[in-house]
Coordinates of N, CA and C and ligand atoms in Angstrom, one line a residue:
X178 N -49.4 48.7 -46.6 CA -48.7 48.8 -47.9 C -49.6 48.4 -49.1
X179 N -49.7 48.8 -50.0 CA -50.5 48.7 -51.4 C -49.3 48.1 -51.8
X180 N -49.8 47.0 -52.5 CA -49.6 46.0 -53.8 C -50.0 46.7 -55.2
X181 N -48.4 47.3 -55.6 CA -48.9 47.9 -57.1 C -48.9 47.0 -58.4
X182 N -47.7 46.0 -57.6 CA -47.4 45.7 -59.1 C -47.2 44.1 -59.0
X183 N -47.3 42.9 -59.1 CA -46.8 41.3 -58.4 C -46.9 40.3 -59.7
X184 N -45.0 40.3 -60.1 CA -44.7 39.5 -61.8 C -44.5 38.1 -61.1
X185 N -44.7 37.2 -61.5 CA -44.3 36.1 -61.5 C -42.7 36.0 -62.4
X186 N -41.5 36.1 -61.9 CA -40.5 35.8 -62.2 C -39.8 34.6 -62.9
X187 N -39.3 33.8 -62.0 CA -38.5 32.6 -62.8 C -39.0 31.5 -61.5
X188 N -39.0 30.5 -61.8 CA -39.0 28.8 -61.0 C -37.8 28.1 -61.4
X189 N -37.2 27.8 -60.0 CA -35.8 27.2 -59.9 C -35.4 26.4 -59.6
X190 N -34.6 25.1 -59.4 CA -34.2 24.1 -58.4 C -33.0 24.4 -58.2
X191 N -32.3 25.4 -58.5 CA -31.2 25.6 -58.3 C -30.9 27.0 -57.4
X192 N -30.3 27.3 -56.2 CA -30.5 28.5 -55.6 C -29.5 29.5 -56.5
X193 N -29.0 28.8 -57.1 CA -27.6 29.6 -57.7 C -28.0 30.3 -59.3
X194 N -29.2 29.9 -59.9 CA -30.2 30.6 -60.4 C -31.0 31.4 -60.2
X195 N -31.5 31.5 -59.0 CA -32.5 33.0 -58.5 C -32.1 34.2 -59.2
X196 N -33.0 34.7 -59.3 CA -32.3 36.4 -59.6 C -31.2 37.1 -59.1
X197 N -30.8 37.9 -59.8 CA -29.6 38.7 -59.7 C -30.1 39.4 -59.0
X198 N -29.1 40.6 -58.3 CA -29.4 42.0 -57.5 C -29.8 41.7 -56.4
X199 N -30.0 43.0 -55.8 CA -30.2 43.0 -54.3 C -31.2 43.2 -53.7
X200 N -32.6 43.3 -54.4 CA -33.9 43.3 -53.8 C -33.6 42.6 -52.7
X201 N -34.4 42.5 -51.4 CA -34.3 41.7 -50.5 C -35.7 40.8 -50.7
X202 N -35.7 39.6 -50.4 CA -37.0 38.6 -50.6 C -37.5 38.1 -49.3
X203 N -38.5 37.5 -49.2 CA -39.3 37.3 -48.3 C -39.8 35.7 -48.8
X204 N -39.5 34.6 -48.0 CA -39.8 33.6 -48.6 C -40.6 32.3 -47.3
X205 N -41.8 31.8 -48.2 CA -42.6 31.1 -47.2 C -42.2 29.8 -47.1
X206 N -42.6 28.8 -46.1 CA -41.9 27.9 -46.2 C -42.8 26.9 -44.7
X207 N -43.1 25.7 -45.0 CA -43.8 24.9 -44.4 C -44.7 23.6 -44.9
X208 N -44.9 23.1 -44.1 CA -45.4 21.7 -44.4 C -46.0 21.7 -46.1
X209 N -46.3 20.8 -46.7 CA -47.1 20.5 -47.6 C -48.4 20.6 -47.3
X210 N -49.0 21.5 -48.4 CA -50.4 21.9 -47.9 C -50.6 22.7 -47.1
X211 N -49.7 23.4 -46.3 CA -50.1 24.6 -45.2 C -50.7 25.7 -45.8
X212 N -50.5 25.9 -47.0 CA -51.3 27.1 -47.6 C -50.2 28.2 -47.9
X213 N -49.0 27.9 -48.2 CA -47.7 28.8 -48.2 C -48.0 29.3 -49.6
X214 N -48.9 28.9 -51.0 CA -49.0 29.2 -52.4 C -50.1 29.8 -52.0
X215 N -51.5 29.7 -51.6 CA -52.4 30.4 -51.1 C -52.2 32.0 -50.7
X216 N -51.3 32.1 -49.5 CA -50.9 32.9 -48.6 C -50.2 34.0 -49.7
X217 N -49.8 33.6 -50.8 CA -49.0 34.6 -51.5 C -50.3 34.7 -52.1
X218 N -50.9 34.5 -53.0 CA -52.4 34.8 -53.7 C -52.7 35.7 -52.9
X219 N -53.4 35.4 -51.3 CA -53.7 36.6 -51.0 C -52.9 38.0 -50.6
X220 N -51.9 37.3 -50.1 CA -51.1 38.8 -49.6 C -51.1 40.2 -51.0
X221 N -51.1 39.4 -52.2 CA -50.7 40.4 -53.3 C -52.3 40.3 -54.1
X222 N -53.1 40.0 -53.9 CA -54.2 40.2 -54.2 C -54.8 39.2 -56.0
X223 N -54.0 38.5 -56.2 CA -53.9 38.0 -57.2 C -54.3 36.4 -57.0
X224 N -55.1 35.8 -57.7 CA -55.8 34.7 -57.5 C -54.7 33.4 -58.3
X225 N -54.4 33.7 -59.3 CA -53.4 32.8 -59.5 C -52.0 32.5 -59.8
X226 N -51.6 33.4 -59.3 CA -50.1 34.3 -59.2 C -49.4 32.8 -58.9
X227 N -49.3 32.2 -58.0 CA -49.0 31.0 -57.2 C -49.7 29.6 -57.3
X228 N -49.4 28.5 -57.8 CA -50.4 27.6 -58.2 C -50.8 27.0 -57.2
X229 N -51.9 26.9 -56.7 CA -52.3 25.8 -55.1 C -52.6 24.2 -56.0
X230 N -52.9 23.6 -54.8 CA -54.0 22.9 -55.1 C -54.2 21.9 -53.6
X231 N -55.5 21.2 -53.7 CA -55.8 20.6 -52.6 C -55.0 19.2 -52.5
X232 N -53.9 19.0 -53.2 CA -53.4 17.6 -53.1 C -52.1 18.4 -52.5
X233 N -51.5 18.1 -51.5 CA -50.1 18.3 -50.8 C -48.9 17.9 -52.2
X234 N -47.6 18.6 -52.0 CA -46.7 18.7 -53.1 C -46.9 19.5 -54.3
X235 N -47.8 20.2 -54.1 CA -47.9 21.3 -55.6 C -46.4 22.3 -56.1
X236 N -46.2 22.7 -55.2 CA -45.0 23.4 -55.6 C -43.7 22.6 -55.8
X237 N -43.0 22.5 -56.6 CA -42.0 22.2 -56.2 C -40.5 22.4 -56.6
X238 N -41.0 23.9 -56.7 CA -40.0 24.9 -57.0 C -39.1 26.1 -56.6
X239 N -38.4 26.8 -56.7 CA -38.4 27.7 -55.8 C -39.1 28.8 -56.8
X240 N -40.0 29.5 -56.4 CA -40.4 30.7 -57.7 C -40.8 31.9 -57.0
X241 N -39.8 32.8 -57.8 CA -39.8 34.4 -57.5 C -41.0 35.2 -58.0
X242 N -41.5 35.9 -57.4 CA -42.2 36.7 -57.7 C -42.0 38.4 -57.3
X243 N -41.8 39.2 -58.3 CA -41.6 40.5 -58.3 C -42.5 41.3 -57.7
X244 N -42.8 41.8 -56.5 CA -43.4 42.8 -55.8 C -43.4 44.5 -55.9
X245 N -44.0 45.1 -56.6 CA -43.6 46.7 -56.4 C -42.4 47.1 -56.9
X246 N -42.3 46.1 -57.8 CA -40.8 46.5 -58.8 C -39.4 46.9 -57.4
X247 N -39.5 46.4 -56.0 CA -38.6 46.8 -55.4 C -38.5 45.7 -54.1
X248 N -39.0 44.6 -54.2 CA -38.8 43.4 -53.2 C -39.9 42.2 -54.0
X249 N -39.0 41.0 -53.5 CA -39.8 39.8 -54.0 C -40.4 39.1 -53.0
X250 N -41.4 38.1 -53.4 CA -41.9 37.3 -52.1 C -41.7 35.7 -53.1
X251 N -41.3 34.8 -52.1 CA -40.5 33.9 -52.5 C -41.8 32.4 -51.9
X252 N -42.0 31.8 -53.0 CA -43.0 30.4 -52.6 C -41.6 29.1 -53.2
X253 N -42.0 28.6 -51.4 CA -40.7 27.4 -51.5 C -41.6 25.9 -51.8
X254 N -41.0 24.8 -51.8 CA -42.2 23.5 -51.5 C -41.9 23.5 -50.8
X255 N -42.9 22.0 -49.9 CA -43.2 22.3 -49.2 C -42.2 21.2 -48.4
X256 N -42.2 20.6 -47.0 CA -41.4 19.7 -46.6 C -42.8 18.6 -46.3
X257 N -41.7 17.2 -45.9 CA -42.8 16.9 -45.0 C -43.9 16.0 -45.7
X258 N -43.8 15.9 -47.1 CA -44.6 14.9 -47.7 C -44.5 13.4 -48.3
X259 N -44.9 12.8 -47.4 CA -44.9 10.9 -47.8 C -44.6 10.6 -48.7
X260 N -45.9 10.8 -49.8 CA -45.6 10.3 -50.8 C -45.0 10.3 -51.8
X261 N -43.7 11.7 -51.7 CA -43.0 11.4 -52.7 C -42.0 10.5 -52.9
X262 N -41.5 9.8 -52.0 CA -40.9 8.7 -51.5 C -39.6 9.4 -51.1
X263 N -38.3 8.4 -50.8 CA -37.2 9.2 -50.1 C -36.2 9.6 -50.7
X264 N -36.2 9.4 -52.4 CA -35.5 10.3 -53.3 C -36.3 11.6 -52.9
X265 N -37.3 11.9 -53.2 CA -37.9 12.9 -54.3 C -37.7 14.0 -52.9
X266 N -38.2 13.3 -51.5 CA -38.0 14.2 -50.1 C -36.5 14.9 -49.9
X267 N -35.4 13.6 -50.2 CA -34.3 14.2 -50.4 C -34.0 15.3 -51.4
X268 N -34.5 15.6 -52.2 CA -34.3 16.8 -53.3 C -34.9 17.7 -53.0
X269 N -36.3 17.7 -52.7 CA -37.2 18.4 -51.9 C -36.1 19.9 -51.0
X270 N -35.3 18.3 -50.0 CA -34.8 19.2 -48.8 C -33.3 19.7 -49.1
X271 N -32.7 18.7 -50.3 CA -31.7 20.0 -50.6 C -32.0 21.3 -50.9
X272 N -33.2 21.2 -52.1 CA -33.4 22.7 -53.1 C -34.0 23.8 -51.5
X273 N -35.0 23.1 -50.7 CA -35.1 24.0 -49.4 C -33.7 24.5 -48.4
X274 N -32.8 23.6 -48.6 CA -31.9 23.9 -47.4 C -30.8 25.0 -48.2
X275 N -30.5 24.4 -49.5 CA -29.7 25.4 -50.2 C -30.0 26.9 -49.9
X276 N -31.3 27.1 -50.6 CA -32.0 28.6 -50.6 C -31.8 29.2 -49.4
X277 N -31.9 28.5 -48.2 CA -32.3 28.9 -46.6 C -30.7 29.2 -46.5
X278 N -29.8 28.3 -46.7 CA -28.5 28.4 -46.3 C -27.7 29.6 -47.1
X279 N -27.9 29.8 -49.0 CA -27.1 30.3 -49.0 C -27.9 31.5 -49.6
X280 N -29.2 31.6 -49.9 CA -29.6 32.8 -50.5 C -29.5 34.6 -49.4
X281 N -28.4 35.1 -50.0 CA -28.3 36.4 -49.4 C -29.1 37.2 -49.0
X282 N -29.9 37.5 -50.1 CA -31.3 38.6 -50.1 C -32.2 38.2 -49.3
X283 N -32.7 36.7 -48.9 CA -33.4 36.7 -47.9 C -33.2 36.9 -46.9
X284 N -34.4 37.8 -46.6 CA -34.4 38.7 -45.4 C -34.6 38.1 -44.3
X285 N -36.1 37.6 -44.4 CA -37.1 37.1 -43.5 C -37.9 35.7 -43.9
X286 N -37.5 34.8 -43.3 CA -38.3 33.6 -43.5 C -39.7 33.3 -43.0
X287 N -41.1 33.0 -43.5 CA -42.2 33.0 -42.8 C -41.9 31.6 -42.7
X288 N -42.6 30.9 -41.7 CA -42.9 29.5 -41.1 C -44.1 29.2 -41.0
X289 N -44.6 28.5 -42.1 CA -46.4 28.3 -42.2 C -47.0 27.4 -41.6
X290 N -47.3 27.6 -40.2 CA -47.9 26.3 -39.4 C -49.5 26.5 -39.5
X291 N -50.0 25.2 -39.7 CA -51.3 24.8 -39.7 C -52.3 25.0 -38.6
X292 N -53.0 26.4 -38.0 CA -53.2 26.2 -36.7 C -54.1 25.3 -36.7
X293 N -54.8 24.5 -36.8 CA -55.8 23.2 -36.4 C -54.6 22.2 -36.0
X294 N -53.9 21.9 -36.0 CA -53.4 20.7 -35.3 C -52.1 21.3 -34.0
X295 N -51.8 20.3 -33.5 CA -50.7 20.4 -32.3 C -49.5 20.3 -32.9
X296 N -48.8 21.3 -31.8 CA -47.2 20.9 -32.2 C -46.9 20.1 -32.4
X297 N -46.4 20.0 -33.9 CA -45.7 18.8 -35.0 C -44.1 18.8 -34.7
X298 N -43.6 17.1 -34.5 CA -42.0 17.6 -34.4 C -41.5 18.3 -35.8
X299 N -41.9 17.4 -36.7 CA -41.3 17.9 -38.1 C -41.4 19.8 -38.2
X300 N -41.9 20.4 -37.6 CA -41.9 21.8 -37.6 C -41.2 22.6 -36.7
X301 N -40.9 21.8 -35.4 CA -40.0 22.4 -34.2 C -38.5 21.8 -34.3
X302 N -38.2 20.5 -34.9 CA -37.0 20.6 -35.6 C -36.7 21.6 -36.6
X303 N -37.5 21.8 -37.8 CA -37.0 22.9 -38.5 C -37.0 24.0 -38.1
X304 N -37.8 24.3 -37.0 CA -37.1 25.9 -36.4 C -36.3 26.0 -35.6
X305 N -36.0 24.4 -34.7 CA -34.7 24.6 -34.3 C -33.5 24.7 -35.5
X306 N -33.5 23.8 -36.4 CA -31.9 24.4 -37.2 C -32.6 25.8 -37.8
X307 N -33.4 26.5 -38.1 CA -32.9 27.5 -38.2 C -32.5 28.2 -37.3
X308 N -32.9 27.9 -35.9 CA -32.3 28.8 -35.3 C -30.7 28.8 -35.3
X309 N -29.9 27.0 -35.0 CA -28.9 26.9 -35.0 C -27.9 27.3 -36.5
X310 N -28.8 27.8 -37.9 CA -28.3 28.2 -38.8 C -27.7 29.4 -38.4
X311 N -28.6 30.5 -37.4 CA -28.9 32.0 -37.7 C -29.6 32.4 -38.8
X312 N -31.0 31.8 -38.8 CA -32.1 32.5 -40.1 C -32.9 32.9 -39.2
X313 N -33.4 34.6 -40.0 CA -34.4 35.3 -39.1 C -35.3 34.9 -39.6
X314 N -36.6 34.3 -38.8 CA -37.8 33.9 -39.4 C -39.2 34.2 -38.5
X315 N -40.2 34.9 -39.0 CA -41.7 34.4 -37.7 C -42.3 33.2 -38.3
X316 N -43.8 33.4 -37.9 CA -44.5 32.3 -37.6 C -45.6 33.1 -38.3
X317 N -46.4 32.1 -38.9 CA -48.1 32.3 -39.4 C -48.5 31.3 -38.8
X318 N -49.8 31.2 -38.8 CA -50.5 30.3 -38.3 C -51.5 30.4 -39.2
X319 N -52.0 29.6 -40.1 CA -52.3 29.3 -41.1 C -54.0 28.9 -41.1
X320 N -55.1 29.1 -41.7 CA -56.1 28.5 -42.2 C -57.0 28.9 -41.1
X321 N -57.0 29.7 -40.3 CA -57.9 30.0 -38.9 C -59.4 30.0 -39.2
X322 N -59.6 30.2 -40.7 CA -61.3 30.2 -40.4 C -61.7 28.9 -40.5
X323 N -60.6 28.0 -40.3 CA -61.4 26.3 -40.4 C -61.8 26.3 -38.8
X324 N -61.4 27.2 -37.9 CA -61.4 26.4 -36.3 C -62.0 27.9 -35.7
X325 N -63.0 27.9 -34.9 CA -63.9 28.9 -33.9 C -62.9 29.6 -33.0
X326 N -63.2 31.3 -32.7 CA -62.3 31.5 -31.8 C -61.6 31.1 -30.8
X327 N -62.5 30.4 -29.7 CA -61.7 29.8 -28.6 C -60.8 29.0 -28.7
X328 N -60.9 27.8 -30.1 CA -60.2 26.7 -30.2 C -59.1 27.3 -30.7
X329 N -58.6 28.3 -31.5 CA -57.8 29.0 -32.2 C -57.2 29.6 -31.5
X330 N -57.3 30.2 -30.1 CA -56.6 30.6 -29.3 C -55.8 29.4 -28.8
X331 N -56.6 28.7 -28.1 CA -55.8 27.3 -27.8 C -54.9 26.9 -27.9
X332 N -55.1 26.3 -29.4 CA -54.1 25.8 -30.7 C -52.7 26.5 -30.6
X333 N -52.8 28.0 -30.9 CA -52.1 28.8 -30.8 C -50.6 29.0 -29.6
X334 N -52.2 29.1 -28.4 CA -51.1 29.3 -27.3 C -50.3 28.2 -26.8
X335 N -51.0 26.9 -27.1 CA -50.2 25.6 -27.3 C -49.0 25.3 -27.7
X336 N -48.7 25.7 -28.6 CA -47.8 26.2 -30.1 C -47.3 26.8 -29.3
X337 N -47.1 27.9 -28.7 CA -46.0 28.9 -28.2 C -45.8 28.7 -26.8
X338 N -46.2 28.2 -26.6 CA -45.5 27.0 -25.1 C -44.9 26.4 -25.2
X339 N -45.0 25.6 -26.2 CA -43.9 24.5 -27.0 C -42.8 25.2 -27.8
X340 N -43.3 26.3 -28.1 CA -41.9 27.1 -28.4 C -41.2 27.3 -27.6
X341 N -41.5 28.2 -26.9 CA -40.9 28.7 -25.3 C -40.0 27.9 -24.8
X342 N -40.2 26.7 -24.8 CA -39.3 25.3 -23.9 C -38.2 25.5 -25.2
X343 N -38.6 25.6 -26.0 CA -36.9 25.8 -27.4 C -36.6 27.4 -27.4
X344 N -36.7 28.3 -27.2 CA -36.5 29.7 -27.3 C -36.5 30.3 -26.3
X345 N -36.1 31.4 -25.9 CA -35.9 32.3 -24.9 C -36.4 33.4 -25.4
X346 N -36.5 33.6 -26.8 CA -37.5 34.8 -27.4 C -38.3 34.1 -28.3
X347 N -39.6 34.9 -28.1 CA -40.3 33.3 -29.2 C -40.2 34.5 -30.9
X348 N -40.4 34.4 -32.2 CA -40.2 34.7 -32.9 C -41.6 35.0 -33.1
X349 N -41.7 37.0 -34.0 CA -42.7 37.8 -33.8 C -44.1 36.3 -34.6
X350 N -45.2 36.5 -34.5 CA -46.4 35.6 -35.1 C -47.5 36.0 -35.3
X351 N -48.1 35.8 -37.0 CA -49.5 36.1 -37.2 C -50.2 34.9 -37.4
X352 N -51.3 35.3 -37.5 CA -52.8 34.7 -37.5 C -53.1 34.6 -38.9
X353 N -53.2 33.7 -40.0 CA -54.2 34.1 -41.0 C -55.1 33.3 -41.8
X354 N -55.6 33.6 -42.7 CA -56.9 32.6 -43.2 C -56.7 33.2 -45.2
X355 N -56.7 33.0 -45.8 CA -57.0 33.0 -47.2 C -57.8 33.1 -47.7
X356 N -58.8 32.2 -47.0 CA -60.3 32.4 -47.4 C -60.6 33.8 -46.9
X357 N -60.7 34.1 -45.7 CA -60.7 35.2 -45.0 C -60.2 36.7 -45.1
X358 N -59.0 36.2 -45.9 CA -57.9 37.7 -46.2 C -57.2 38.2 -44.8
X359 N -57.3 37.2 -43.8 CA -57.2 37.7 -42.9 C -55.5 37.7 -42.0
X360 N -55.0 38.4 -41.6 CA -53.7 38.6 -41.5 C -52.6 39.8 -42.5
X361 N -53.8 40.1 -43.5 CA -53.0 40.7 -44.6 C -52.4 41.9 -44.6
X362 N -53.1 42.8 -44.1 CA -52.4 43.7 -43.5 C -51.2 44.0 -42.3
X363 N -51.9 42.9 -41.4 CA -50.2 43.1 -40.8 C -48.9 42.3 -41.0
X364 N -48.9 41.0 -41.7 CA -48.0 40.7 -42.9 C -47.4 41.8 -43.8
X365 N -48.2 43.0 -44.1 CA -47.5 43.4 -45.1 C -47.0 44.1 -44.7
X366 N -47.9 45.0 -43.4 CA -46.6 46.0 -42.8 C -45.6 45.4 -42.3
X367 N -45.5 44.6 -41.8 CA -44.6 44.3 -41.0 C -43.6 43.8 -42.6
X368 N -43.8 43.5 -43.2 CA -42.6 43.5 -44.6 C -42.2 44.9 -45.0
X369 N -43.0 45.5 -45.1 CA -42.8 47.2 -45.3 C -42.0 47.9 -44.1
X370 N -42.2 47.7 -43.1 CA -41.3 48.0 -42.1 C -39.8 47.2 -42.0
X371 N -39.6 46.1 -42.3 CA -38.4 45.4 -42.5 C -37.9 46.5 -43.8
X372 N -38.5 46.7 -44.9 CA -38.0 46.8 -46.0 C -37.6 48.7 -45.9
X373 N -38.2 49.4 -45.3 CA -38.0 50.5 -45.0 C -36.3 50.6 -43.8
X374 N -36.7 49.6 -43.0 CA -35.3 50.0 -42.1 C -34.1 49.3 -43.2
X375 N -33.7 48.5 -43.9 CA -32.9 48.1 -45.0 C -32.5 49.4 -45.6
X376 N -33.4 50.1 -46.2 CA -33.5 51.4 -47.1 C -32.4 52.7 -46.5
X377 N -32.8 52.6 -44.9 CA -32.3 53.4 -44.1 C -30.6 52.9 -43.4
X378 N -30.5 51.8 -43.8 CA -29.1 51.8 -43.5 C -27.8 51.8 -44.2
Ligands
LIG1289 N1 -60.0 27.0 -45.5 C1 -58.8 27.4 -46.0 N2 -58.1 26.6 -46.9 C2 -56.9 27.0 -47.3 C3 -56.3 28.2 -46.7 N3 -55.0 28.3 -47.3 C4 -54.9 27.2 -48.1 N4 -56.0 26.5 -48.1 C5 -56.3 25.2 -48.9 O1 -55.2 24.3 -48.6 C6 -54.8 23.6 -49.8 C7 -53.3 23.8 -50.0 O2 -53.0 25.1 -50.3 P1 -51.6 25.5 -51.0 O3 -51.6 27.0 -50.9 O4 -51.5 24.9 -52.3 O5 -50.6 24.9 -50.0 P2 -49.0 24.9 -50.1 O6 -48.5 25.0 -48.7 O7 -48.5 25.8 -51.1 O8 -48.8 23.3 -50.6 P3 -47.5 22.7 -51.4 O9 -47.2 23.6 -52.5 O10 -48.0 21.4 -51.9 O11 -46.4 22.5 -50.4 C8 -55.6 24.1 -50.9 O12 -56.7 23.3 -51.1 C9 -56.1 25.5 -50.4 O13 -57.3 25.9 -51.0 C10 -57.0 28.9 -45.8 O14 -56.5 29.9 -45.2 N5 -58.2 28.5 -45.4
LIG1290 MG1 -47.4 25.6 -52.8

């Protein structure tokens, strides 16, 4: 899929503010610092569409972004960060649980796991309640040109071992790098293919 057109929309704390209508969204979501503001930069080709930065907690919003004038891709914050202390986590995890719980349009949740480290509980609890929500969601695996093929396999298949013991189907999973660009095309088909059977029903 070509990326024709990617507006930066509105930033929310409120899920009951999102946009109107029925585009369907696509929204990222994982640790602080996994690269979930990154990931949108690259998928749509735009360098500062999404604000990064190398300190964990940058986002802490929910902010829409308009895709091809006919689906949005959604940058959440992030969970999972210390130092904001146990107010700021608690707000954190309403404005994330709201969105996840009550936003309609969302289609497809990505799950942005860091492949350089091992299965984190803080990541396998959150995909357990989603699963016990009923949210459809895959998996990225995040920042790969930091780690050499073999290790990256590893990491990976580690990760989906540890799933397996929680799932009976593991949830579809890409590979990607930012620096790299890599993962970007099948991210996008696979959005394009979601967005196309929607169209068709
Ligand atoms: N090497 C490498 N660095 C990356 C990649 N993706 C993100 N980073 C770096 O990781 C840091 C965090 O990236 P962000 O995209 O801001 O992460 P985030 O998940 O949006 O973080 P919060 O908004 O704080 O939750 C930045 O310094 C990025 O440059 C990647 O694929 N490869
Ligand atoms: Mg971010």
């Amino acid at each position: 899929m070509e990326i024709t057109s990617a507006e930066f929309v509105i930033s929310n704390t409120d899920v009951k503010k999102c946009p109107a209508g029925i585009f369907p969204e696509y929204a990222f979501i994982g640790r602080s610092n996994v690269g979930k503001s990154s990931l949108i930069n690259m998928l749509t080709n735009r360098k500062g569409l999404a604000m990064t930065s190398a300190t964990p907690g940058k986002t802490m919003l929910i902010n829409h972004f308009f895709i091809n004038k006919n689906w949005y891709l959604v940058d959440l914050p992030g969970y999972g960060y210390a130092r904001r202390g146990q107010k700021g986590k608690d707000q954190i995890r309403t404005i994330i649980e709201d969105y996840i719980l009550e936003r309609e349009q969302m289609t497809n949740l990505f799950v942005l796991i860091d492949s350089r480290l091992e299965p984190q509980k803080i990541d396998l609890e959150f995909m357990e309640w989603l699963g016990e929500n009923g949210i459809p969601f895959s998996i990225i695996f995040t920042k790969a040109d930091k780690l050499k093929g073999g290790r990256l396999k590893m990491n990976i298949n580690a990760y989906l071992r540890e799933l397996s013991k929680q799932w009976e189907e593991l949830p579809p999973h890409f590979i990607s790098s930012s620096e790299d660009r890599l993962g970007r095309t099948d991210i996008l088909n696979y959005i394009e293919n979601i967005n196309k059977n929607l169209n068709t029903k």
